mmCIF file of C-alpha atoms in Angstrom:
data_model
loop_
_atom_site.group_PDB
_atom_site.id
_atom_site.type_symbol
_atom_site.label_atom_id
_atom_site.label_comp_id
_atom_site.label_asym_id
_atom_site.label_seq_id
_atom_site.Cartn_x
_atom_site.Cartn_y
_atom_site.Cartn_z
ATOM 1 C CA UNK A 18 128.219 123.691 117.203
ATOM 2 C CA UNK A 19 128.272 125.705 113.941
ATOM 3 C CA UNK A 20 125.475 124.708 111.565
ATOM 4 C CA UNK A 21 124.752 125.823 107.885
ATOM 5 C CA UNK A 22 121.650 125.583 105.696
ATOM 6 C CA UNK A 23 122.029 125.382 101.894
ATOM 7 C CA UNK A 24 118.693 126.054 100.435
ATOM 8 C CA UNK A 25 117.308 125.633 96.877
ATOM 9 C CA UNK A 26 115.043 123.822 94.527
ATOM 10 C CA UNK A 27 117.925 121.480 93.334
ATOM 11 C CA UNK A 28 115.901 120.608 90.288
ATOM 12 C CA UNK A 29 118.148 118.961 89.192
ATOM 13 C CA UNK A 30 121.135 118.745 91.760
ATOM 14 C CA UNK A 31 124.382 119.741 89.884
ATOM 15 C CA UNK A 32 128.076 119.214 90.420
ATOM 16 C CA UNK A 33 128.176 122.864 91.626
ATOM 17 C CA UNK A 34 125.680 122.069 94.435
ATOM 18 C CA UNK A 35 127.794 118.934 95.320
ATOM 19 C CA UNK A 36 130.989 121.143 95.493
ATOM 20 C CA UNK A 37 129.090 123.679 97.679
ATOM 21 C CA UNK A 38 127.965 120.937 100.080
ATOM 22 C CA UNK A 39 131.540 119.655 100.284
ATOM 23 C CA UNK A 40 133.048 122.964 100.949
ATOM 24 C CA UNK A 41 130.471 123.812 103.576
ATOM 25 C CA UNK A 42 130.931 120.549 105.314
ATOM 26 C CA UNK A 43 134.680 121.457 105.804
ATOM 27 C CA UNK A 44 133.731 124.670 107.518
ATOM 28 C CA UNK A 45 130.729 123.898 109.559
ATOM 29 C CA UNK A 46 130.002 120.993 112.015
ATOM 30 C CA UNK A 47 126.503 120.266 110.486
ATOM 31 C CA UNK A 48 125.257 120.909 106.982
ATOM 32 C CA UNK A 49 121.600 120.695 106.072
ATOM 33 C CA UNK A 50 120.428 120.642 102.519
ATOM 34 C CA UNK A 51 117.143 122.294 102.466
ATOM 35 C CA UNK A 52 115.023 121.128 99.711
ATOM 36 C CA UNK A 53 112.324 123.802 98.966
ATOM 37 C CA UNK A 54 109.144 122.113 97.918
ATOM 38 C CA UNK A 55 107.373 124.963 96.285
ATOM 39 C CA UNK A 56 104.046 123.730 95.203
ATOM 40 C CA UNK A 57 103.215 126.867 93.223
ATOM 41 C CA UNK A 58 106.026 125.936 90.761
ATOM 42 C CA UNK A 59 104.825 122.957 88.573
ATOM 43 C CA UNK A 60 107.251 123.261 85.822
ATOM 44 C CA UNK A 61 110.131 121.362 87.489
ATOM 45 C CA UNK A 62 111.791 118.159 86.255
ATOM 46 C CA UNK A 63 111.443 116.320 89.383
ATOM 47 C CA UNK A 64 109.015 116.151 92.289
ATOM 48 C CA UNK A 65 110.275 117.475 95.756
ATOM 49 C CA UNK A 66 110.406 113.804 96.975
ATOM 50 C CA UNK A 67 112.369 112.821 93.987
ATOM 51 C CA UNK A 68 114.801 115.704 94.322
ATOM 52 C CA UNK A 69 115.232 114.805 98.008
ATOM 53 C CA UNK A 70 116.035 111.179 97.175
ATOM 54 C CA UNK A 71 118.574 112.238 94.408
ATOM 55 C CA UNK A 72 120.294 114.693 97.041
ATOM 56 C CA UNK A 73 120.502 111.734 99.486
ATOM 57 C CA UNK A 74 122.001 109.539 96.901
ATOM 58 C CA UNK A 75 124.759 112.247 96.073
ATOM 59 C CA UNK A 76 125.448 112.993 99.699
ATOM 60 C CA UNK A 77 125.908 109.221 100.397
ATOM 61 C CA UNK A 78 128.574 109.132 97.587
ATOM 62 C CA UNK A 79 130.342 112.192 99.001
ATOM 63 C CA UNK A 80 133.474 112.143 101.365
ATOM 64 C CA UNK A 81 131.342 113.958 104.171
ATOM 65 C CA UNK A 82 129.655 112.603 107.231
ATOM 66 C CA UNK A 83 128.054 115.778 108.466
ATOM 67 C CA UNK A 84 125.626 116.637 105.711
ATOM 68 C CA UNK A 85 121.942 115.633 105.416
ATOM 69 C CA UNK A 86 119.060 116.665 103.365
ATOM 70 C CA UNK A 87 115.337 117.493 104.321
ATOM 71 C CA UNK A 88 112.282 118.599 102.502
ATOM 72 C CA UNK A 89 110.627 121.717 103.583
ATOM 73 C CA UNK A 90 107.726 123.679 102.372
ATOM 74 C CA UNK A 91 107.785 127.055 104.089
ATOM 75 C CA UNK A 92 110.147 129.933 104.992
ATOM 76 C CA UNK A 93 113.879 129.215 105.323
ATOM 77 C CA UNK A 94 113.742 131.173 108.675
ATOM 78 C CA UNK A 95 111.190 128.602 110.077
ATOM 79 C CA UNK A 96 113.380 125.719 108.947
ATOM 80 C CA UNK A 97 116.414 127.255 110.578
ATOM 81 C CA UNK A 98 114.437 127.617 113.804
ATOM 82 C CA UNK A 99 113.318 124.008 113.592
ATOM 83 C CA UNK A 100 116.874 122.773 112.980
ATOM 84 C CA UNK A 101 118.232 124.883 115.783
#
């Protein structure tokens, strides 16, 4: 199974992010949008939980079935190991 991770703060999620998720979902079997919850940056528009909720709403409205989103506070390599 080919898996992809798309990382970022997604604060806010944009149409460019949406396009990237759709394109990746056509290439990979599973796409995980990794919402980075950096607690050292407090100047964002949305909290990490709000960003995750917004991304889930966007994904639900997309023509894809193989994408999901998770909140992660750590290294991308650690998340990749956990996801497999």
